XYZ file of C-alpha atoms in Angstrom:
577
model
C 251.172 174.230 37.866
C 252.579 171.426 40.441
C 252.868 168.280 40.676
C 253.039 165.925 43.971
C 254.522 162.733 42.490
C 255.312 159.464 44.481
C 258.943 159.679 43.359
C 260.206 162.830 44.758
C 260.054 164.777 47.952
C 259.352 167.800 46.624
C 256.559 168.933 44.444
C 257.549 169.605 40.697
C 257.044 172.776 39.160
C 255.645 172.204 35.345
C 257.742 174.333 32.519
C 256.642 174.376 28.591
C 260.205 173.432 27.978
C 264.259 173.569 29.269
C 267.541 175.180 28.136
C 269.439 173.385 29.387
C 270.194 169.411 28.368
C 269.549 167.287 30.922
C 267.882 163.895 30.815
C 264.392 162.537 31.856
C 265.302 160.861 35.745
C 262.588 158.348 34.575
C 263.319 157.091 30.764
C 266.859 158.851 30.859
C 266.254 160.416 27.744
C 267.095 163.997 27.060
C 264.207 166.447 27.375
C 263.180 168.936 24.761
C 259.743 170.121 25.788
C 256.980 169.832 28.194
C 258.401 168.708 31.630
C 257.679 168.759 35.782
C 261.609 169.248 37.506
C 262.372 170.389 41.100
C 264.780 173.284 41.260
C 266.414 172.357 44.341
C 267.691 168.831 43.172
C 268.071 169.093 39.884
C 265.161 166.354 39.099
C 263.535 166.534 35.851
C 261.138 164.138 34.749
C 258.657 164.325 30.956
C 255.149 165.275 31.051
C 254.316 162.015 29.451
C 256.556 159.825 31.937
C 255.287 162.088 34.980
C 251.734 161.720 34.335
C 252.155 157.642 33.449
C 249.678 155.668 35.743
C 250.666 154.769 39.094
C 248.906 151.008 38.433
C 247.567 149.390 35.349
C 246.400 145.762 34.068
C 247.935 144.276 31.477
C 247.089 140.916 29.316
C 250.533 139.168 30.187
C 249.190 139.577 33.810
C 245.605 139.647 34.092
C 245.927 138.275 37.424
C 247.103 140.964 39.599
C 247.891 144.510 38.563
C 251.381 146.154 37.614
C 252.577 149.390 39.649
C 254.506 151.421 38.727
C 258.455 152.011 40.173
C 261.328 154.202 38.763
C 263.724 151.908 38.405
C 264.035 147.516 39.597
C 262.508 146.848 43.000
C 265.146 143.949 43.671
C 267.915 144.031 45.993
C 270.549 143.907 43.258
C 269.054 146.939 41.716
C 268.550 144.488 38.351
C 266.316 143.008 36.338
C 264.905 142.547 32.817
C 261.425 142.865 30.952
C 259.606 139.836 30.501
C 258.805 140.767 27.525
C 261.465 142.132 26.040
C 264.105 140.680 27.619
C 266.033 144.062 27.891
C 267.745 145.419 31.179
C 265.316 147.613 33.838
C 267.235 150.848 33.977
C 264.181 153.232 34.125
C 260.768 152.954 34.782
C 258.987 149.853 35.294
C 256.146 148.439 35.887
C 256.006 145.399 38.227
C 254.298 142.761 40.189
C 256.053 141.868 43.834
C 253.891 138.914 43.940
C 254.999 136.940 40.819
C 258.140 139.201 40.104
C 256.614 140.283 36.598
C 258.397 143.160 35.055
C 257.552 145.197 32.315
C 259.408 148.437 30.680
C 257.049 151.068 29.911
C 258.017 150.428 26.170
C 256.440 147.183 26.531
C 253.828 148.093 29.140
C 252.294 150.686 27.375
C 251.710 149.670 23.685
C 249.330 151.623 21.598
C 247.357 148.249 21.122
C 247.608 147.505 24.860
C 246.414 151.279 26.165
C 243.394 151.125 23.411
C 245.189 154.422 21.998
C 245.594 152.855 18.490
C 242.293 153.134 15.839
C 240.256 149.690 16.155
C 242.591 147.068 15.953
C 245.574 148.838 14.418
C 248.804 148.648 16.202
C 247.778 144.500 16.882
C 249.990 142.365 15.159
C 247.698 138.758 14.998
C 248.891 135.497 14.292
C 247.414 132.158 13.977
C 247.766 129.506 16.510
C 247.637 126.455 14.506
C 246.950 123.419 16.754
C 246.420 119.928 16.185
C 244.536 119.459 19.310
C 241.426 122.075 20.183
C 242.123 123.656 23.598
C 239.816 125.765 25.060
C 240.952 129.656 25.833
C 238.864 132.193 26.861
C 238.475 135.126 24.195
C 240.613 138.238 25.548
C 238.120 140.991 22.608
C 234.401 139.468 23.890
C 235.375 137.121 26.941
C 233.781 134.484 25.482
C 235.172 130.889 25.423
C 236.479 129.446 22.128
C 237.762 125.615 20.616
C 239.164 126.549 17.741
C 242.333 128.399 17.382
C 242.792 131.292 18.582
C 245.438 134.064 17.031
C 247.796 135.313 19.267
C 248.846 139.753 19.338
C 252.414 139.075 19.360
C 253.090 142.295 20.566
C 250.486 142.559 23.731
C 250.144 138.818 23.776
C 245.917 138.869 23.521
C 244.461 135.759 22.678
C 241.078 136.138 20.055
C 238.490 134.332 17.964
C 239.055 134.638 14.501
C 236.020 136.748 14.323
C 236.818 139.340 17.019
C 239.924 140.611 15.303
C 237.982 143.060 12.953
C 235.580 144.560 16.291
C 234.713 148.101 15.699
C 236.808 150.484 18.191
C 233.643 152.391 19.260
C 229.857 152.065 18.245
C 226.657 153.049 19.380
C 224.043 150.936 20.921
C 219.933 151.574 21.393
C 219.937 150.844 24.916
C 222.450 153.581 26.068
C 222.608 157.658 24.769
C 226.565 157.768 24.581
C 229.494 156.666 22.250
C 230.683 152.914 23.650
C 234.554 151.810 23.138
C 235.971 148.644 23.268
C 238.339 147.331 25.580
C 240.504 144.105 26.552
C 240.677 144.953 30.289
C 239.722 147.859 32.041
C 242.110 149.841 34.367
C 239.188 151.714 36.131
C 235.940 150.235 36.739
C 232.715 150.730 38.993
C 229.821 148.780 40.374
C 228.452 149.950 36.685
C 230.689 148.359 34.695
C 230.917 144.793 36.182
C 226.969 144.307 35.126
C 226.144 144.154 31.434
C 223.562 147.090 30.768
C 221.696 144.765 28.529
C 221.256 141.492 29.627
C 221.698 142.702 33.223
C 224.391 139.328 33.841
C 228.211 139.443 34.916
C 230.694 141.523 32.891
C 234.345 139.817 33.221
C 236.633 143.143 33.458
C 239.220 141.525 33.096
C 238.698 140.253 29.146
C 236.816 142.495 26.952
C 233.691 144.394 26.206
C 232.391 147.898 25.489
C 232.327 150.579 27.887
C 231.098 154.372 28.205
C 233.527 156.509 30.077
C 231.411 159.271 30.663
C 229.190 157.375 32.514
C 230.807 154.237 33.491
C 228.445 151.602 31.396
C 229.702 148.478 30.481
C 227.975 145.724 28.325
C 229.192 142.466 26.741
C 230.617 142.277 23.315
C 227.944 140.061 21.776
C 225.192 142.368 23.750
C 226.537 145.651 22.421
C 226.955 144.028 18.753
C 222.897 142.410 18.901
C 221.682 146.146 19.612
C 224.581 148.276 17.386
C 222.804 150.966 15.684
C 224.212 151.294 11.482
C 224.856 154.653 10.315
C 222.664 153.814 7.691
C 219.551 153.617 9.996
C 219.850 156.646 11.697
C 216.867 158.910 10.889
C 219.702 161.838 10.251
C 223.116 161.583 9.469
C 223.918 164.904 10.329
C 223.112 164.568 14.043
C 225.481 163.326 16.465
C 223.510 161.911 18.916
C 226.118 162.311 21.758
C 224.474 164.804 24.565
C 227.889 165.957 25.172
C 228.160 167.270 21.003
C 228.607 171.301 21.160
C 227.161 171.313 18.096
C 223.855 169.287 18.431
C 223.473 171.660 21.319
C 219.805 173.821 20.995
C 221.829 176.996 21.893
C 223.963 179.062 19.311
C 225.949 181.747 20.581
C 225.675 184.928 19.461
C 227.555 188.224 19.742
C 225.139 191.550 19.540
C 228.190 195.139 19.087
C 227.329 197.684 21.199
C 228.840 201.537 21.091
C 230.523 201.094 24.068
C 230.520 197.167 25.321
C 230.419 193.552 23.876
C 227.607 191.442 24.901
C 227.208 187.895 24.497
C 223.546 186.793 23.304
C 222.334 182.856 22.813
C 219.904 182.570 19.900
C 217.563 179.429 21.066
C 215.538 177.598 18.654
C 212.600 177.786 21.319
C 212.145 181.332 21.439
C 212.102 184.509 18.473
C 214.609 186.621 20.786
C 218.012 186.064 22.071
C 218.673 185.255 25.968
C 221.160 185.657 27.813
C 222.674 185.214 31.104
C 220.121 186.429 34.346
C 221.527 186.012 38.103
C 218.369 186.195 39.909
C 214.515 186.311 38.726
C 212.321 187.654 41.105
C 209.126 185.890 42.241
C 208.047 182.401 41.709
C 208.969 182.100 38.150
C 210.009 178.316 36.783
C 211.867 177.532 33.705
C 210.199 176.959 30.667
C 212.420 173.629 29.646
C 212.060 171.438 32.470
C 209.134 172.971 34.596
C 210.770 173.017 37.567
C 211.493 176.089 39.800
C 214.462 178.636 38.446
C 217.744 178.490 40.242
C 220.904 179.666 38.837
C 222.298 180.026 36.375
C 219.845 180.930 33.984
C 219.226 181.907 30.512
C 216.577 184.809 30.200
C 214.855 187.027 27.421
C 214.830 190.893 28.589
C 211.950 191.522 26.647
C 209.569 189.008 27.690
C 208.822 186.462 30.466
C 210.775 183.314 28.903
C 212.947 181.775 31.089
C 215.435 178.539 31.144
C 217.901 176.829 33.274
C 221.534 177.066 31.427
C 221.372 173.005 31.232
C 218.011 172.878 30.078
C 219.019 176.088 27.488
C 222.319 173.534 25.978
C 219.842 169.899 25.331
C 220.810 168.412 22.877
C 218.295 168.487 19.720
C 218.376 165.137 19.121
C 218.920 162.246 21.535
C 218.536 157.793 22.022
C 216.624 157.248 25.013
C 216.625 153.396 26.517
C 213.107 153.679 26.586
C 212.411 153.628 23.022
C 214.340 152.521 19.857
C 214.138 155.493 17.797
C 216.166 158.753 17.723
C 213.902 161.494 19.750
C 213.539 165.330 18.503
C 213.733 168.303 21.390
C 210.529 170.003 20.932
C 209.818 173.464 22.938
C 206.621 172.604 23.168
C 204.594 169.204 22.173
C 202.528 169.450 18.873
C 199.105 170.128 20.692
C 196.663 173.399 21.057
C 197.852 173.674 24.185
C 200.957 172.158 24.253
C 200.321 169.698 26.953
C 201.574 166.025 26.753
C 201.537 162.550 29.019
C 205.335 161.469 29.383
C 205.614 157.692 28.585
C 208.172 157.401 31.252
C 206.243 159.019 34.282
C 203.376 158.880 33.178
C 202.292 162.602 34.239
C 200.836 165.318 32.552
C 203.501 167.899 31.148
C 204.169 171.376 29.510
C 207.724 172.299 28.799
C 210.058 170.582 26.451
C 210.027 167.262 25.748
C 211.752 164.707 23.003
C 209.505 163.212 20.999
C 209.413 160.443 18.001
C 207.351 160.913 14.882
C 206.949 157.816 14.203
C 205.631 156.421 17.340
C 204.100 159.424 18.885
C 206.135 159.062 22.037
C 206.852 161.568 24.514
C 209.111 161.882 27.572
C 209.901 164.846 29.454
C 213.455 166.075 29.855
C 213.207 165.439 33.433
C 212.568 161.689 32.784
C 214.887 162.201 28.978
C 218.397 162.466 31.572
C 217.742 159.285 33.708
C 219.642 156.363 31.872
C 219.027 152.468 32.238
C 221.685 152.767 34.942
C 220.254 155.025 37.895
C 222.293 155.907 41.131
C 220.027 157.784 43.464
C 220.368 159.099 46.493
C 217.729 157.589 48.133
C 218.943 154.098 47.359
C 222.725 152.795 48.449
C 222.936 150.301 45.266
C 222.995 151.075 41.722
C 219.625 150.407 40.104
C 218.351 149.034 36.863
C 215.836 149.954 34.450
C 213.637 147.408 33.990
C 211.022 147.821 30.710
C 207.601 146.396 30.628
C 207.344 143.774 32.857
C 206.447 144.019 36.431
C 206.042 140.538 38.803
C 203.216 140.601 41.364
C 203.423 142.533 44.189
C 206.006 144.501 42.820
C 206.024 148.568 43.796
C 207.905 151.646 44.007
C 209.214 151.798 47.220
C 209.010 155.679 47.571
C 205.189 155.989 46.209
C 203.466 151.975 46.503
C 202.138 152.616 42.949
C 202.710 149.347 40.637
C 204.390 150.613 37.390
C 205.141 148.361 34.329
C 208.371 150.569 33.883
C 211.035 150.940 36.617
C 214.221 150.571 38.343
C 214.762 147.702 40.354
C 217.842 146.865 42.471
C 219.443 143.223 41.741
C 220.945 143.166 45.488
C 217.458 144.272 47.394
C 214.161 144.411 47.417
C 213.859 148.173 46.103
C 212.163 149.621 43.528
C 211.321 153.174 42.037
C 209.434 154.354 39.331
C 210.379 157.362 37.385
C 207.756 160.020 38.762
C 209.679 159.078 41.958
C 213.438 159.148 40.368
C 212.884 162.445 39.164
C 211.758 163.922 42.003
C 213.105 167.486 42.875
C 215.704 166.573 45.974
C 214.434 170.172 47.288
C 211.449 172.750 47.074
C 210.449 176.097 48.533
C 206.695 175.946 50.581
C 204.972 178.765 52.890
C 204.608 175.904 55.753
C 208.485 176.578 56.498
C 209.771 179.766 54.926
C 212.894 179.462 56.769
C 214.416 176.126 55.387
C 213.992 174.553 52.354
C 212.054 171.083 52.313
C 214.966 168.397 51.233
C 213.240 164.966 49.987
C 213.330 162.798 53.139
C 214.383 159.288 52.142
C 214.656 157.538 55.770
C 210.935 158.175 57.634
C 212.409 157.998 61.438
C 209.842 159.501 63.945
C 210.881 161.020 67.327
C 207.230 160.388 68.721
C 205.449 157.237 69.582
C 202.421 158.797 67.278
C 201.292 158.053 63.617
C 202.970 160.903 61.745
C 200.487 163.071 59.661
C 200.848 164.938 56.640
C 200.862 169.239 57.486
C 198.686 170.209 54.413
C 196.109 167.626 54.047
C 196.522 166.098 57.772
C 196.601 162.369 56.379
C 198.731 159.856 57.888
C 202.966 159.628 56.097
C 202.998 156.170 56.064
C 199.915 154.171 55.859
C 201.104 151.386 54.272
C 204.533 150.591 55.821
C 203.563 147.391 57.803
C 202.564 145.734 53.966
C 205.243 147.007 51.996
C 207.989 146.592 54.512
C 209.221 150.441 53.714
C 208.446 153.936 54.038
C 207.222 156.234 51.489
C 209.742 159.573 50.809
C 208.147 162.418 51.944
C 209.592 166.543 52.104
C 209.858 168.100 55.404
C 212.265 169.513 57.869
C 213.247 167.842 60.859
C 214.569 171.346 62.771
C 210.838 172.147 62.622
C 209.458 169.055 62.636
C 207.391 169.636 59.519
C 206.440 166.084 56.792
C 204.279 166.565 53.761
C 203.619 164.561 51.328
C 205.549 164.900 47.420
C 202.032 165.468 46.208
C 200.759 167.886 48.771
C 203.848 169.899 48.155
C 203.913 170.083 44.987
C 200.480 169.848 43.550
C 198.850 167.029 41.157
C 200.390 168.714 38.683
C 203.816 170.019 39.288
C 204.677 170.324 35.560
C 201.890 172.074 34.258
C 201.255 176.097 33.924
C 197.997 176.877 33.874
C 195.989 179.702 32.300
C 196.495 180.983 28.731
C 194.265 181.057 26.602
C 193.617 178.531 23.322
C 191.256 178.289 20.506
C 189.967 174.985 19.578
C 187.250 173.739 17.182
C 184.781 172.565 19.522
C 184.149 176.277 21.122
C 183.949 179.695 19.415
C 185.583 181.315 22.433
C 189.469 181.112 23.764
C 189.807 178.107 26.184
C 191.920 178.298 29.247
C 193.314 175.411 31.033
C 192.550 174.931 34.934
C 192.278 172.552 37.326
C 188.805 171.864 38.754
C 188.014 171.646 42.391
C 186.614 168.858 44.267
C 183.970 167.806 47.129
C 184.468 165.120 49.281
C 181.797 162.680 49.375
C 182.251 159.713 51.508
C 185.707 159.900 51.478
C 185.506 160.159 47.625
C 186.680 163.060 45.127
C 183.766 164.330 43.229
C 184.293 166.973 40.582
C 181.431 168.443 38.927
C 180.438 167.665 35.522
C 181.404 168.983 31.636
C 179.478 170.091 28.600
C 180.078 166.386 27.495
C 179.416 164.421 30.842
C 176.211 162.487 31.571
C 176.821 162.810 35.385
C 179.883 164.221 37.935
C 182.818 161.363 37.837
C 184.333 160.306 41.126
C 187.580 159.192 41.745
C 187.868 155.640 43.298
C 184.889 154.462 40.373
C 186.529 152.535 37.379
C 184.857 155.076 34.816
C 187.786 156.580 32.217
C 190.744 158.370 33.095
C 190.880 159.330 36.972
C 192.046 163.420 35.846
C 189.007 164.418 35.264
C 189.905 167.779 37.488
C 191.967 168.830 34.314
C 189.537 170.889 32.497
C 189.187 173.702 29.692
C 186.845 176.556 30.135
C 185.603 179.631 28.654
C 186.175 182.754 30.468
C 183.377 184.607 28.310
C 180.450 181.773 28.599
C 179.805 178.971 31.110
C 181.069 176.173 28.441
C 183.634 173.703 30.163
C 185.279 170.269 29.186
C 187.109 167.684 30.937
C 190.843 167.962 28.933
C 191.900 164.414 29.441
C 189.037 162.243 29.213
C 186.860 160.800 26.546
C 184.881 164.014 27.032
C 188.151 165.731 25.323
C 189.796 163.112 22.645
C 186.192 161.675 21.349
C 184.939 164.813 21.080
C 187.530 167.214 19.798
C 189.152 164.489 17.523
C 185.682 164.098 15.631
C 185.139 167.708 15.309
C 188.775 168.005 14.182
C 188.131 165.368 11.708
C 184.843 166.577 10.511
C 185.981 170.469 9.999
């Protein structure tokens, strides 16, 4: 392993440990185990002081940042730690501007890195004064009059209260582990917007932020929606998606005579699966719904099917959307196992987390967005935004009104989540050649209304209102635009056929989606066993899927699925049996 580091010419070659004594060119003391050194110049440096960052921030000098230098930067070659007072003869860390040094002794203190457990490793006294002067609070960021106490070893200034904040906790509105922090070293568009109350986070005092994801929220935020141990529906569950052992797949190892071969026992399925490279035809993966690309999890004995990340979900997970802990279900507790997502509001099969208590579902397509969304289809970061929707408020990809979405705080964009969670490519007989890649930027190379190639409708009808273009797939080498829907069906996420037994009917039921005639330029599909007369769509009667149907292969019985046709009926039967 090498190493380019800014304080030698050559790169360093890493070695476990040396023979010989020689000292550390950086701290000067000896080294005894892991180090980088260069072989031609006899330069040996530690692992530890090799890998120190280049720039940090520290509390005595919030201001500007401190790089880092082997030895004094000034002309004398000279100088002492301002906190410390002791002479600069190794590495420093240092601010030209205001001629700030620090030793990396000093620099680098357990309670300064966020290394030590909570507040451990602070050393707090009280700052009596006879006069209240304000400060601004280095734990929450928050301004304080009465006195503060004083770290005497990292110099942070805190309210009484903030001494005892817990290191890490975990919040409703955000799926991961948060930490606390005086100042960050890294940070991102993310982390400079609370993920709560959506207002300015000061980096440079403290809050709590995710590293895995770059969140950041306010101390008082975090601490409003903390989630106790004690109200966790099950202690035993980590909730982290990133836990190996929340994970829905257990390995497995199944002896052979003559080879070893690794199996993954899945709570969804009664067989093992294990790793496929390719599936042939147009098979899609039984976790997310989407088509299969590698790599992929498959049973050799039947047709069951799942995308390696959709095969390691966690079992149980938070979702912003909803304030209880979800449970992965393979497949949602109806006859048929199809479900509405609360988040896109679409019609599912597949796995899906789901709450008990509440009855809510969302798909795991929908279950990996978080409250902080970067698409590609968007330069800013966007933010979810829960039940409330002003007028005249859309998704810019779709024009649909939704009452949950993400909204950008810099622009007027919006997108809802049936648009967020759009596949960025799909397969379609119009252009067997190229994939279709989600087209985000409609530009036009004719002085024509662009048209849709399946159903021969016009791309964008409603640009000149909205003031933006709807995303479409196509191809621009063959000049080919289709709309998400015509591409990929009403219902992408459902598979249709199989057969189920329900109360109403003595014969299996199998699920299928009715056609339609066009009847001045309305949808008509015909009528059920339960309907008075054929619904159309564009007429405020019910729920506008009435092309969602169940029907008996063995007699010509038929009934709308989602509709009152369906839940009045079946319910009552259900009820009465």
């Amino acid at each position: 392993m090498e190493l380019e580091h800014f304080s030698h010419i050559h790169r360093l070659i890493y070695s476990e440990n040396h023979d010989e004594r020689v000292a550390c060119c950086g701290c000067k003391k000896e080294i005894s185990g892991p180090n980088y050194n260069c072989a031609k110049c006899s330069f040996f440096l530690h692992k530890r002081c090799a890998e120190l960052p280049r720039e940090i921030k520290h509390p005595l000098h919030s201001k500007h940042p401190l790089a880092l230098f082997m030895a004094s930067t000034y002309p004398s070659g000279q100088g002492v730690c301002d906190l410390c007072d002791k002479s600069l003869d190794n590495l420093v860390y240092n601010c030209s501007l205001c001629q700030f040094d620090l030793d990396i002794q000093c620099a680098l203190q357990p309670c300064v890195t966020g290394t030590s457990a909570g507040n451990r490793g602070h050393q707090f006294i009280h700052l009596i004064r006879s006069i209240r002067v304000p400060f601004t609070c280095d734990a929450c960021g928050v301004e304080g009059t009465q006195s503060p106490y004083l770290c005497t070893v990292c110099q942070v200034m805190v309210h009484k209260k903030c001494i005892d904040l817990p290191k890490t906790i975990r919040i409703t509105e955000h799926a991961h582990v948060i930490t606390h922090f005086y100042f960050l070293q890294e940070s991102n568009e993310l982390a400079q917007i609370c993920g709560i109350c959506h207002a300015q986070v000061d980096i440079d005092h403290g809050g709590y932020y995710c590293s895995d994801c770059g969140y950041g929220v306010h101390v008082n935020c975090a601490l409003q929606h903390n989630i106790r141990v004690e109200d966790e529906a099950d202690q035993d569950h980590n909730l982290n998606i990133n836990a190996l052992k929340d994970s829905s797949l257990e390995s497995q190892v199944a002896m052979g005579e003559e080879e070893v071969e690794t199996e993954n026992k899945h709570f969804s399925h009664e067989h093992g699966l294990s790793i496929i490279d390719e599936v042939g035809g147009n098979k899609r993966c039984d976790g997310c719904m989407l088509p299969l690309s590698a790599p992929i999890n498959g049973c050799s004995q039947c047709d069951m099917f799942l995308h390696k990340e959709c095969s390691e979900l966690p079992t149980k997970k938070k979702h912003p959307l909803h304030q209880h802990s979800l449970n992965l279900l393979s497949k949602a507790q109806t006859v048929d196992g199809l479900f509405k997502c609360d988040a896109c509001d679409q019609y599912c099969h597949g796995f899906c987390y789901h709450c008990d208590k509440c009855d809510f579902f969302i798909d795991v397509r929908c279950s990996v967005i978080t409250e902080n969304l970067k698409h590609h289809g968007h330069d800013h970061l966007l933010r979810l935004v829960k039940g409330q929707r002003s007028y005249g408020s859309y998704c810019s990809a779709c024009y649909c009104g939704k009452f949950t979405y993400f909204d950008c705080t810099k622009c007027d964009f919006s997108l809802d989540f049936r648009c967020a969670s759009l596949p960025s490519s799909v397969s379609h007989r119009f252009d067997e050649n190229h994939p279709l890649t989600l087209d985000y930027n409609f530009v036009s190379g004719k002085d024509i209304e662009h048209y849709c190639a399946i159903c021969e409708w016009i791309i964008d009808p409603g640009s000149h209102i909205f003031d933006c273009v709807p995303w479409f797939y196509g191809c621009r080498e063959c000049d080919i635009s289709i709309h998400p829907e015509c591409v990929l069906g009403r219902y992408p996420y459902i598979k249709f056929g199989g057969a189920y037994l329900y109360d109403i009917h003595p014969h299996p039921l199998t699920l299928v989606q009715k056609p339609f005639v066009k009847v001045q330029r309305k949808k008509h599909y015909p009528p059920c066993d339960y309907c008075a007369e054929p619904f159309s769509v564009g007429e405020n009667i019910g729920d506008p899927c009435q092309d969602l149907a169940l029907q008996c292969s063995q007699c010509p019985f038929v009934i709308h699925r989602k509709s009152p046709c369906f839940t009045q009926n079946v319910q009552e039967k259900t009820a009465n049996a």
